[in-house]
Amino acid sequence: MDYVSTRGMAPVLSFEEAMLTGLARDGGLYVPAEVPVMSAGDIAALAGLSYEEAAFRVMRPFIGDNFTDEGFADIIARAYAGFGHAARAPLVQLQPNHFLLELFHGPTLAFKDFAMQLIGQLFETALTRRGERVTIVGATSGDTGSAAMEAFRGLDAVEVFILYPHGRVSEVQRRQMTTVTEANTHALALTGTFDDCQARLKDMFNDFAFRDGVRLAGVNSINWARVLAQVVYYFTAAVSLGAPHRPVSFTVPTGNFGDIFAGYIAKRMGLPIEKLVVATNQNDILHRALSTGDYVTQGVTPSISPSMDIQVSSNFERALFDAYDRDGNAVAQLMEELQSGGFHISQGALDRLRGSFASGRVSEDETSAMIARAHGAFGELLCPHSAIGVKVAQDHLGTTPMVTLATAHPAKFPDAVEAASGIRPSLPPRMADLFDRPERVTRVENDLEALEELIRGEVLA
Ligand SMILES: *Cc1c(COP(=O)(O)O)cnc(C)c1O
């Protein structure tokens, strides 16, 4: 399977190379040259399989010959062994024709575990075979960093450094990073904001001497392997509800457009998805773009659903690439315009996007009200992100079954949930001692040279 860049100017790579590279050299994102299609018979045959078996069948055609069948099956088994639910991604019914897909049973209680756990095992297997070692540096506002530390801890081929803004992540999020004990993981609390963390990360990638010296690699949400891992649960959920014989719709709380883009890939693979509904909080660039055709950045306003507080939605570039008939030049041009604040989507491309995606936006008050209402009416305590999904989904209910993705466990955002519902959600028993575990963290200043020296010291020691 070949992978091409959305800007058309970077080398064509294999799955493994695209995964280890992350961002393409022309600034674009890697996508499969062709999306493999599953027949109705192949999809029907997923019924009754374990999550791992379904994952193997859905992802296998994308992997190429970098991994053997046995090797890939082992990787999947290891990736999901630490989940706290036998179904991995169980479905719960909320109301007539409306279902919740619980994606928060992984080790850090957010859906990012599905992709990060898989990518950890893929990196370890590929790098060990190549006799290589890499340094992963990530910037996080909370969920990505903890998922990455959990996924890479104890692996031989990887050293992990996660930058988070000191004092600006929730206590649960912080402890999920600082209580990881393995020596190859490092939580770095930076004096500054999330934007500062991201800016220093970008500086490190642009410092080629440093980048090559420590073999820097990235696992942020533009990594194609992360998107691929998320395609699987669209299949398992839809098949549980009658696909391929009956179509299904999905509503997805969205920030960087990674999770919902995985749903779009599932649809391209032949899964009968009627609607893919984008649900945003007050940082609604995607809802505005799909409504008006103008993709224009505004500042980020912090919300009670912080994992969706984005200014630019990086994976949207992949959807634009298809909407513009896979014309890399056209996409490169739009991204150039974005540097000065935004761009207008052509009518043809907009019509195509609207053929796949609907959208809705939810205010802070509506989010809190939804958390309270869902607890009263459905007996479900929702995290703020999932509540945004449920609210938007309710505006799109019809005769087709609707599945809303629950992206995090309510106990990950206890303050917002308690303020809305009066109930303080508790951590699952397997994590109940999180607040008693010792913390290990290094305080760092917002200073590129000092950061690089620290990382070099650890890696080359
Ligand atoms: C990352 C995240 C999202 C947004 O996912 P995208 O793939 O960026 O759209 C939503 N909810 C939670 C809890 C998250 O951690």
XYZ file of C-alpha atoms and ligand atoms in Angstrom:
476
model
C 0.000 0.000 0.000
C 1.405 3.387 -1.057
C 0.868 6.625 0.854
C 0.854 10.038 -0.820
C 0.985 13.552 0.614
C -2.056 15.853 0.537
C 0.220 18.518 -0.992
C 1.497 16.258 -3.733
C 5.205 17.145 -3.455
C 6.617 14.612 -0.940
C 7.950 11.127 -1.688
C 5.469 8.236 -1.857
C 6.000 6.041 1.222
C 5.020 2.634 2.590
C 2.745 2.344 5.647
C 5.714 1.904 7.953
C 7.639 4.842 6.512
C 4.573 7.099 6.656
C 4.024 6.099 10.290
C 7.631 6.764 11.313
C 7.720 10.050 9.347
C 4.488 11.636 10.627
C 4.320 14.955 8.787
C 5.278 14.821 5.074
C 8.305 16.858 3.953
C 6.122 19.189 1.876
C 4.133 20.034 5.021
C 1.241 17.784 3.950
C -0.383 14.761 5.556
C -0.042 11.200 4.308
C -3.144 9.387 2.987
C -3.477 6.008 1.259
C -3.052 6.264 -2.523
C -6.218 4.168 -2.791
C -8.714 3.247 -0.087
C -9.303 -0.523 -0.008
C -12.957 -1.556 -0.211
C -14.627 -4.267 1.871
C -17.521 -6.087 0.219
C -20.899 -6.432 1.948
C -19.946 -10.062 2.567
C -16.632 -9.075 4.217
C -18.460 -6.594 6.439
C -21.210 -9.065 7.365
C -18.498 -11.554 8.343
C -17.283 -9.169 11.093
C -20.447 -9.933 13.106
C -19.664 -11.841 16.273
C -15.878 -11.407 16.058
C -13.805 -10.085 18.951
C -12.661 -6.464 18.684
C -9.126 -7.706 17.961
C -10.243 -10.006 15.138
C -12.317 -7.255 13.551
C -9.378 -4.839 13.927
C -7.110 -7.254 12.064
C -9.511 -7.604 9.126
C -10.270 -3.877 8.825
C -6.652 -2.657 9.082
C -4.755 -5.463 7.329
C -5.153 -4.114 3.753
C -3.615 -0.746 4.786
C -0.476 -2.203 6.325
C 1.188 -3.745 3.276
C 4.013 -6.224 3.728
C 5.894 -4.364 6.466
C 4.334 -6.679 9.066
C 3.502 -10.392 8.843
C -0.032 -11.600 9.591
C 1.100 -13.227 12.858
C 3.163 -10.193 13.803
C 0.300 -7.808 13.177
C -2.179 -9.977 15.101
C 0.248 -10.010 18.072
C 0.599 -6.234 17.927
C -3.186 -5.827 18.067
C -3.478 -8.294 20.953
C -0.871 -6.427 23.004
C -2.384 -3.033 22.174
C -5.817 -3.786 23.630
C -4.910 -6.218 26.453
C -4.834 -3.372 29.001
C -8.388 -2.173 28.344
C -10.894 -2.401 31.166
C -13.782 -3.820 29.105
C -13.907 -7.153 27.257
C -15.696 -5.544 24.287
C -13.045 -2.740 24.149
C -15.625 -0.338 22.587
C -19.040 -1.271 24.035
C -22.321 0.228 22.779
C -24.941 1.490 25.233
C -28.465 2.580 24.255
C -29.445 6.097 25.372
C -32.915 6.560 23.899
C -34.910 5.167 20.945
C -32.537 4.798 17.991
C -29.671 6.604 19.764
C -26.611 4.752 21.026
C -23.419 5.731 22.840
C -20.115 4.162 21.775
C -17.981 4.103 24.920
C -14.402 4.718 23.845
C -13.072 5.406 27.334
C -12.162 1.977 28.683
C -8.461 2.246 27.794
C -5.640 2.895 30.278
C -6.018 6.708 30.280
C -9.831 6.828 29.938
C -10.029 8.610 26.570
C -10.449 7.372 22.997
C -6.865 8.339 22.166
C -5.786 5.074 23.811
C -7.189 3.127 20.834
C -4.686 4.684 18.456
C -1.807 5.350 20.817
C -1.665 1.812 22.240
C -1.553 0.401 18.715
C 1.053 2.875 17.494
C 3.271 2.100 20.515
C 3.390 -1.584 19.571
C 3.820 -0.794 15.849
C 6.767 1.523 16.566
C 8.432 -1.000 18.881
C 8.133 -3.847 16.353
C 9.275 -1.777 13.357
C 12.184 -0.079 15.142
C 13.439 -3.297 16.736
C 13.452 -4.989 13.314
C 15.366 -2.001 11.856
C 17.782 -1.832 14.791
C 16.817 1.806 15.384
C 15.795 3.945 18.345
C 13.771 7.173 18.272
C 12.948 10.031 20.607
C 9.304 10.994 20.751
C 8.547 14.503 21.938
C 4.929 15.557 22.267
C 3.054 18.644 23.447
C -0.259 18.104 25.194
C -3.164 19.954 26.712
C -3.941 16.724 28.586
C -5.236 13.611 26.860
C -2.650 12.975 24.136
C 0.311 13.146 26.503
C -1.033 10.691 29.025
C -2.100 8.293 26.259
C 1.391 8.476 24.706
C 3.194 7.887 28.017
C 0.998 4.878 28.775
C 1.503 3.475 25.290
C 5.293 3.839 25.105
C 6.273 3.158 28.710
C 8.817 0.378 29.094
C 9.436 -0.028 25.349
C 13.099 -0.422 24.376
C 13.163 1.430 21.057
C 11.602 4.679 22.227
C 12.381 7.496 24.684
C 9.322 9.718 25.355
C 9.173 13.345 26.506
C 5.815 15.049 27.028
C 5.590 18.812 27.442
C 2.524 20.091 29.256
C 1.708 23.588 30.529
C 2.451 23.692 34.257
C -0.696 24.234 36.317
C -2.997 24.151 33.296
C -4.026 20.508 33.010
C -6.553 18.784 35.282
C -5.217 16.865 38.271
C -6.285 13.526 36.793
C -4.557 14.355 33.512
C -1.381 15.465 35.308
C -1.236 12.392 37.515
C -1.750 10.110 34.530
C 1.514 11.546 33.165
C 3.551 12.010 36.336
C 2.831 8.630 37.933
C 4.225 6.578 35.041
C 7.380 5.053 36.553
C 9.281 3.577 33.579
C 12.665 5.210 32.978
C 12.055 5.820 29.240
C 9.202 8.262 29.962
C 9.599 11.887 31.019
C 6.865 14.340 32.001
C 8.046 17.943 31.526
C 6.001 20.709 33.150
C 6.713 23.873 31.193
C 6.262 27.377 32.572
C 3.812 28.705 29.969
C 0.703 27.784 27.974
C -0.171 24.874 25.699
C 0.696 27.110 22.728
C 4.186 27.615 24.208
C 4.591 23.833 24.482
C 3.533 23.400 20.852
C 5.785 26.222 19.670
C 8.872 24.708 21.378
C 8.005 21.309 19.882
C 7.825 22.854 16.440
C 11.172 24.615 17.051
C 12.769 21.265 17.876
C 11.486 19.739 14.626
C 12.856 22.738 12.711
C 16.288 22.445 14.358
C 17.611 19.788 11.987
C 20.882 19.200 13.875
C 18.908 18.423 17.023
C 16.190 16.554 15.131
C 18.672 14.209 13.459
C 20.933 13.997 16.519
C 18.239 12.481 18.757
C 16.164 10.912 15.908
C 13.063 12.923 16.723
C 9.682 11.348 15.857
C 6.112 12.590 16.313
C 2.885 10.850 17.247
C 0.449 13.755 17.067
C -2.970 13.294 15.541
C -1.831 13.845 11.952
C 0.019 10.511 12.040
C -1.838 8.261 9.581
C -1.461 5.185 11.810
C -3.548 6.953 14.463
C -6.375 7.622 12.025
C -6.299 4.007 10.846
C -6.641 2.575 14.366
C -9.816 4.622 14.823
C -11.500 3.247 11.689
C -12.045 -0.090 13.442
C -14.686 0.941 15.986
C -16.914 2.465 13.302
C -17.099 -1.031 11.799
C -17.674 -2.891 15.079
C -20.415 -0.441 16.151
C -22.198 -0.396 12.785
C -22.102 -4.185 12.431
C -23.587 -4.552 15.939
C -26.512 -2.402 14.763
C -27.140 -4.311 11.550
C -24.633 -3.121 8.945
C -24.142 -3.887 6.104
C -27.877 -4.681 5.827
C -28.892 -1.444 7.573
C -27.181 1.980 7.388
C -25.967 3.742 10.535
C -25.096 7.396 11.339
C -22.426 8.737 13.688
C -21.993 11.965 15.642
C -18.429 12.753 16.702
C -17.175 15.399 19.186
C -14.455 16.954 17.077
C -11.308 19.042 17.489
C -8.539 18.115 15.073
C -10.909 16.165 12.779
C -8.930 12.923 13.310
C -11.636 10.786 14.846
C -14.383 11.808 12.428
C -12.029 11.459 9.462
C -11.591 7.818 10.498
C -15.377 7.487 10.102
C -15.108 8.951 6.617
C -12.470 6.332 5.737
C -14.824 3.605 7.031
C -17.487 4.987 4.705
C -15.078 5.030 1.753
C -14.236 1.400 2.568
C -17.875 0.481 1.984
C -19.441 0.736 5.444
C -22.996 2.064 4.908
C -22.774 5.299 6.911
C -25.632 7.687 6.182
C -24.449 10.772 8.062
C -21.222 11.770 9.781
C -22.075 14.652 12.086
C -19.309 16.983 13.317
C -20.023 18.257 16.854
C -18.002 21.271 18.022
C -17.886 23.408 21.147
C -17.688 27.212 20.983
C -14.399 26.867 19.074
C -16.422 26.102 15.988
C -14.192 26.629 12.947
C -15.400 23.328 11.456
C -19.090 24.096 11.935
C -18.607 27.556 10.428
C -16.639 26.151 7.492
C -19.262 23.531 6.658
C -22.097 26.058 7.091
C -20.612 28.982 5.157
C -17.692 27.652 3.105
C -15.304 30.038 4.875
C -12.549 28.369 6.869
C -11.365 31.280 8.991
C -9.379 31.122 12.238
C -10.424 32.992 15.366
C -8.636 32.886 18.737
C -9.242 29.893 20.996
C -11.695 30.458 23.843
C -11.046 27.999 26.695
C -14.033 25.731 27.409
C -15.087 22.904 29.721
C -14.306 20.515 26.832
C -10.590 21.413 26.568
C -9.643 18.554 24.225
C -11.709 20.267 21.505
C -10.305 23.764 22.056
C -8.553 24.215 18.729
C -7.903 27.097 16.397
C -6.952 25.077 13.290
C -8.209 21.554 12.686
C -5.182 19.826 11.203
C -6.764 16.640 9.833
C -9.359 18.629 7.876
C -6.653 18.897 5.220
C -7.220 15.224 4.445
C -10.923 15.814 3.779
C -10.097 18.837 1.616
C -7.705 16.719 -0.446
C -10.570 14.411 -1.458
C -13.052 17.270 -1.845
C -10.631 18.901 -4.298
C -10.324 15.668 -6.303
C -6.930 14.828 -4.759
C -5.328 17.944 -6.257
C -2.239 18.534 -4.073
C -1.564 21.938 -5.633
C -5.024 23.188 -4.746
C -4.598 22.012 -1.145
C -1.117 23.574 -0.873
C -2.625 26.862 -2.092
C -5.394 26.766 0.555
C -2.864 26.051 3.298
C -0.804 28.988 2.095
C -3.877 31.232 2.412
C -4.492 29.822 5.900
C -1.168 31.374 6.983
C -2.871 34.744 6.624
C -6.063 33.789 8.439
C -8.272 31.605 6.260
C -9.603 30.521 2.891
C -12.835 30.033 0.975
C -13.815 26.486 -0.003
C -14.924 26.272 -3.659
C -18.605 25.471 -4.249
C -17.825 22.073 -5.798
C -15.607 21.049 -2.892
C -18.134 22.330 -0.362
C -20.925 20.309 -1.985
C -18.768 17.200 -1.731
C -17.927 17.847 1.924
C -21.609 18.383 2.697
C -22.343 15.075 0.963
C -20.398 13.339 3.743
C -20.525 15.661 6.756
C -23.228 17.514 8.685
C -22.365 19.681 11.697
C -23.565 21.375 14.868
C -22.146 23.640 17.573
C -22.860 23.564 21.306
C -22.401 26.443 23.795
C -20.965 26.083 27.290
C -24.402 26.389 28.920
C -25.917 23.827 26.569
C -23.051 21.427 27.365
C -23.661 21.650 31.110
C -27.426 21.349 30.607
C -26.891 18.229 28.486
C -24.723 16.605 31.167
C -27.487 17.202 33.729
C -30.263 16.041 31.381
C -28.429 12.883 30.262
C -27.923 11.883 33.859
C -31.579 12.414 34.693
C -33.157 11.034 31.522
C -30.747 8.282 30.399
C -28.902 7.453 33.626
C -25.578 8.239 31.927
C -22.912 10.497 33.357
C -21.248 12.077 30.293
C -17.920 13.886 30.031
C -18.304 17.390 28.523
C -16.966 16.280 25.106
C -19.389 13.366 24.903
C -22.255 15.640 26.046
C -21.556 17.911 23.056
C -21.839 14.874 20.801
C -25.110 13.739 22.352
C -26.609 17.232 22.069
C -25.775 17.576 18.363
C -26.873 13.993 17.660
C -30.320 14.734 19.069
C -30.818 17.320 16.326
C -30.067 14.637 13.711
C -32.112 11.683 14.980
C -34.298 9.938 12.408
C -35.081 6.413 11.301
C -31.409 5.487 10.882
C -29.707 4.366 14.107
C -27.456 7.156 15.469
C -24.239 6.361 17.322
C -22.592 9.131 19.367
C -18.931 8.628 20.219
C -18.213 9.035 23.953
C -14.614 10.203 23.799
C -13.648 10.344 27.489
C -14.704 8.968 30.860
C -16.524 11.530 33.036
C -13.979 11.000 35.846
C -11.349 12.618 33.635
C -13.216 15.941 33.922
C -14.712 15.673 37.412
C -15.063 19.409 38.119
C -17.136 20.211 35.030
C -19.280 17.105 35.489
C -19.917 17.851 39.151
C -20.742 21.502 38.473
C -23.317 20.438 35.877
C -24.883 17.404 37.522
C -24.120 17.675 41.230
C -22.399 14.299 41.052
C -18.657 13.793 41.349
C -17.739 10.905 39.026
C -15.318 8.391 40.511
C -12.407 6.694 38.786
C -12.834 3.045 37.756
C -11.570 0.688 40.501
C -8.460 -0.301 38.516
C -7.273 3.325 38.807
C -8.652 4.181 42.212
C -5.139 4.612 43.688
C -4.143 7.303 41.135
C -4.144 9.980 43.824
C -1.855 7.944 46.094
C 0.851 7.115 43.569
C 4.108 9.116 43.783
C 4.628 11.742 41.067
C 7.763 12.210 38.958
C 8.035 15.401 36.916
C 10.714 17.824 35.725
C 9.929 21.558 35.783
C 11.265 23.281 32.669
C 11.387 26.873 31.469
C 10.022 28.029 28.110
C 13.533 27.944 26.639
C 14.439 25.922 23.547
C 18.146 25.528 24.290
C 17.585 24.290 27.827
C 14.956 21.823 26.623
C 17.167 20.447 23.893
C 20.041 20.061 26.332
C 17.867 18.173 28.779
C 16.563 15.807 26.095
C 19.990 15.274 24.558
C 21.373 14.491 27.991
C 18.775 11.799 28.649
C 18.872 10.233 25.185
C 22.610 10.165 24.634
C 23.442 9.191 28.211
C -8.811 14.512 21.329
C -10.201 14.516 21.869
C -11.310 14.925 21.087
C -11.160 15.446 19.670
O -10.717 14.444 18.803
P -10.181 14.841 17.329
O -9.701 13.552 16.744
O -9.079 15.821 17.569
O -11.315 15.428 16.598
C -12.565 14.840 21.654
N -12.756 14.421 22.913
C -11.723 14.029 23.706
C -11.992 13.591 25.103
C -10.405 14.059 23.216
O -9.384 13.678 24.013
